[in-house]
């Protein structure tokens, strides 16, 4: 068995919300009209990703305990939604405004979970290290991810399409977005071995 494990911390979009329905509609548009490779499922639910990295497998119980302690001291999050954008490599996402309470929560999670990596690094992140800035390479080594703290871009991924006109697709997706803000009630941690699995959900206060 591998001694390391990939984990991610995030907040699920509420399944019964209108915002959830909008995300599913956007994902369906990408699937129907383009070669979308991101499929949502009971395991891969639309979510706001707060931090992901590889940690030692034996540290998973401690990671859960630390997240539980953070959740007990964190109020539910009401976050403002911005436009649909795309990363250059074809991932489409809804941008989240960088509100102070969100950035504070992100930093708490990073500083609580990153020490559990004990030198582990995610292979997926290592594939792209040649394109990272000097600052991103430092973050990768120290925290296990190049996209944290000052480099954190809060977002909700809605699909992935390669070799298309991203600006044209964004315009179509933005036409489906009506919700201006959304509320997150839980923190969750999921892990990936052979399959993606939700390990635990923690209610916010």
XYZ file of C-alpha atoms in Angstrom:
205
model
C 0.000 0.000 0.000
C 1.225 3.476 -0.877
C 2.417 5.362 2.216
C 1.036 8.672 0.904
C -2.484 9.700 0.017
C -3.999 12.621 -1.892
C -6.541 14.603 0.108
C -8.592 17.706 -0.561
C -10.540 20.036 1.686
C -13.516 21.945 0.357
C -17.125 23.039 0.680
C -19.921 21.310 -1.235
C -22.480 23.328 -3.155
C -25.894 22.651 -1.608
C -27.634 20.008 -3.728
C -31.104 21.600 -3.482
C -29.964 25.133 -4.310
C -30.649 26.980 -7.551
C -26.911 27.535 -7.820
C -26.346 23.775 -7.949
C -28.852 23.518 -10.802
C -27.020 26.275 -12.678
C -23.711 24.433 -12.341
C -25.248 21.218 -13.650
C -26.742 23.136 -16.586
C -23.321 24.607 -17.409
C -21.658 21.212 -17.156
C -24.330 19.725 -19.436
C -23.754 22.476 -22.020
C -20.045 21.647 -22.077
C -20.860 17.962 -22.474
C -23.507 18.414 -25.169
C -21.618 20.921 -27.336
C -17.981 20.187 -26.572
C -15.734 17.346 -25.424
C -16.169 17.946 -21.683
C -14.109 15.489 -19.626
C -15.376 16.459 -16.155
C -18.378 14.426 -15.071
C -20.104 15.116 -11.769
C -21.192 12.145 -9.672
C -22.172 11.169 -6.134
C -18.450 11.294 -5.279
C -17.388 14.241 -7.443
C -19.897 16.896 -6.352
C -19.550 20.577 -7.362
C -17.498 22.227 -4.641
C -15.238 25.070 -3.624
C -11.740 23.629 -3.288
C -9.852 25.142 -0.358
C -6.669 23.052 -0.353
C -5.345 19.786 -1.771
C -2.063 17.950 -1.367
C -0.472 14.590 -0.611
C 0.031 13.648 3.030
C 1.303 10.578 4.833
C -1.520 8.038 5.023
C -0.972 7.579 8.755
C -1.652 11.297 9.255
C -5.235 11.143 7.938
C -6.845 10.808 11.417
C -4.909 13.862 12.609
C -5.981 15.815 9.515
C -9.614 14.988 10.308
C -9.197 16.102 13.916
C -7.655 19.419 12.865
C -10.425 20.085 10.351
C -13.047 19.304 12.966
C -11.464 21.856 15.318
C -11.404 24.498 12.548
C -15.051 23.846 11.596
C -16.165 24.277 15.214
C -14.753 27.811 15.178
C -15.967 28.821 11.708
C -19.319 30.356 10.791
C -21.210 29.390 7.657
C -19.837 31.197 4.620
C -21.918 33.481 2.410
C -19.748 34.121 -0.623
C -20.188 36.335 -3.649
C -19.983 34.718 -7.070
C -18.258 36.384 -10.002
C -17.992 35.455 -13.674
C -17.295 32.169 -15.409
C -13.652 32.114 -16.514
C -11.258 29.541 -17.942
C -7.695 28.591 -17.175
C -5.504 28.453 -20.314
C -5.450 24.637 -20.199
C -9.228 24.419 -20.626
C -10.737 24.171 -17.145
C -13.859 26.330 -16.775
C -14.800 27.694 -13.383
C -16.925 30.178 -11.481
C -14.725 32.712 -9.729
C -15.409 33.389 -6.035
C -14.778 36.829 -4.572
C -11.799 36.909 -2.209
C -13.673 37.855 0.950
C -11.708 38.123 4.192
C -13.550 35.284 5.980
C -12.818 32.927 3.073
C -9.129 33.822 2.936
C -8.841 33.415 6.712
C -10.411 29.935 6.548
C -8.155 28.939 3.662
C -5.028 30.034 5.553
C -6.094 28.156 8.699
C -6.589 24.953 6.705
C -3.271 25.297 4.870
C -1.290 25.876 8.053
C -3.084 23.020 9.860
C -2.818 20.357 7.155
C 0.411 21.170 5.279
C 2.720 19.992 8.121
C 1.236 16.492 7.717
C 2.769 16.059 4.260
C 6.209 15.419 5.777
C 7.990 15.883 2.455
C 5.276 14.312 0.263
C 4.459 16.029 -3.034
C 1.557 15.437 -5.396
C 2.707 13.863 -8.673
C 0.170 15.900 -10.628
C 1.649 19.144 -9.328
C 5.167 17.921 -10.031
C 4.305 17.411 -13.715
C 3.847 21.163 -14.168
C 6.655 22.528 -11.990
C 8.696 23.727 -14.988
C 5.976 26.268 -15.760
C 5.682 27.533 -12.181
C 6.995 30.869 -11.049
C 9.736 30.951 -8.449
C 7.147 31.805 -5.798
C 4.924 28.883 -6.834
C 7.837 26.455 -6.621
C 8.524 27.657 -3.070
C 4.869 27.182 -2.126
C 4.849 23.685 -3.625
C 7.843 22.641 -1.548
C 6.619 24.229 1.672
C 2.882 23.557 1.538
C 2.478 20.776 -1.034
C 0.582 22.995 -3.486
C 1.612 25.986 -5.627
C -1.895 27.494 -5.446
C -2.156 28.611 -1.831
C -2.177 31.776 0.283
C -1.346 34.750 -1.990
C -1.694 32.456 -5.019
C -5.078 31.095 -3.931
C -7.781 31.519 -6.605
C -11.113 30.561 -5.017
C -13.343 28.947 -7.607
C -15.803 26.173 -8.402
C -14.834 24.019 -11.374
C -17.670 23.360 -13.819
C -15.962 21.465 -16.642
C -12.900 20.844 -18.752
C -12.662 21.277 -22.524
C -9.447 21.365 -24.543
C -8.575 23.168 -27.785
C -11.678 25.347 -28.047
C -12.457 29.082 -28.058
C -12.517 29.662 -24.299
C -13.885 33.216 -24.515
C -16.833 32.085 -26.639
C -17.628 29.236 -24.253
C -17.382 31.542 -21.216
C -19.937 33.873 -22.796
C -22.383 30.986 -23.240
C -21.816 29.768 -19.693
C -22.215 33.215 -18.148
C -25.641 33.455 -19.795
C -26.726 30.535 -17.586
C -25.454 32.069 -14.338
C -28.113 33.901 -12.312
C -27.095 33.396 -8.683
C -25.104 36.263 -7.145
C -24.060 34.607 -3.879
C -24.233 31.233 -2.187
C -23.973 29.819 1.330
C -21.645 26.994 2.367
C -22.654 25.043 5.482
C -19.993 22.330 5.703
C -16.333 21.544 5.298
C -15.511 18.180 3.786
C -12.398 16.125 3.287
C -12.106 13.583 0.525
C -9.281 11.279 -0.461
C -8.307 9.405 -3.565
C -6.781 5.943 -3.702
C -8.165 3.949 -6.621
C -11.411 5.923 -6.385
C -12.524 9.275 -5.036
C -14.132 8.993 -1.608
C -15.638 11.460 0.834
C -14.085 10.724 4.217
C -15.893 13.164 6.502
C -18.099 16.249 6.523
C -17.904 18.853 9.267
C -20.765 21.313 9.872
C -19.856 24.979 10.112
C -21.387 26.959 12.931
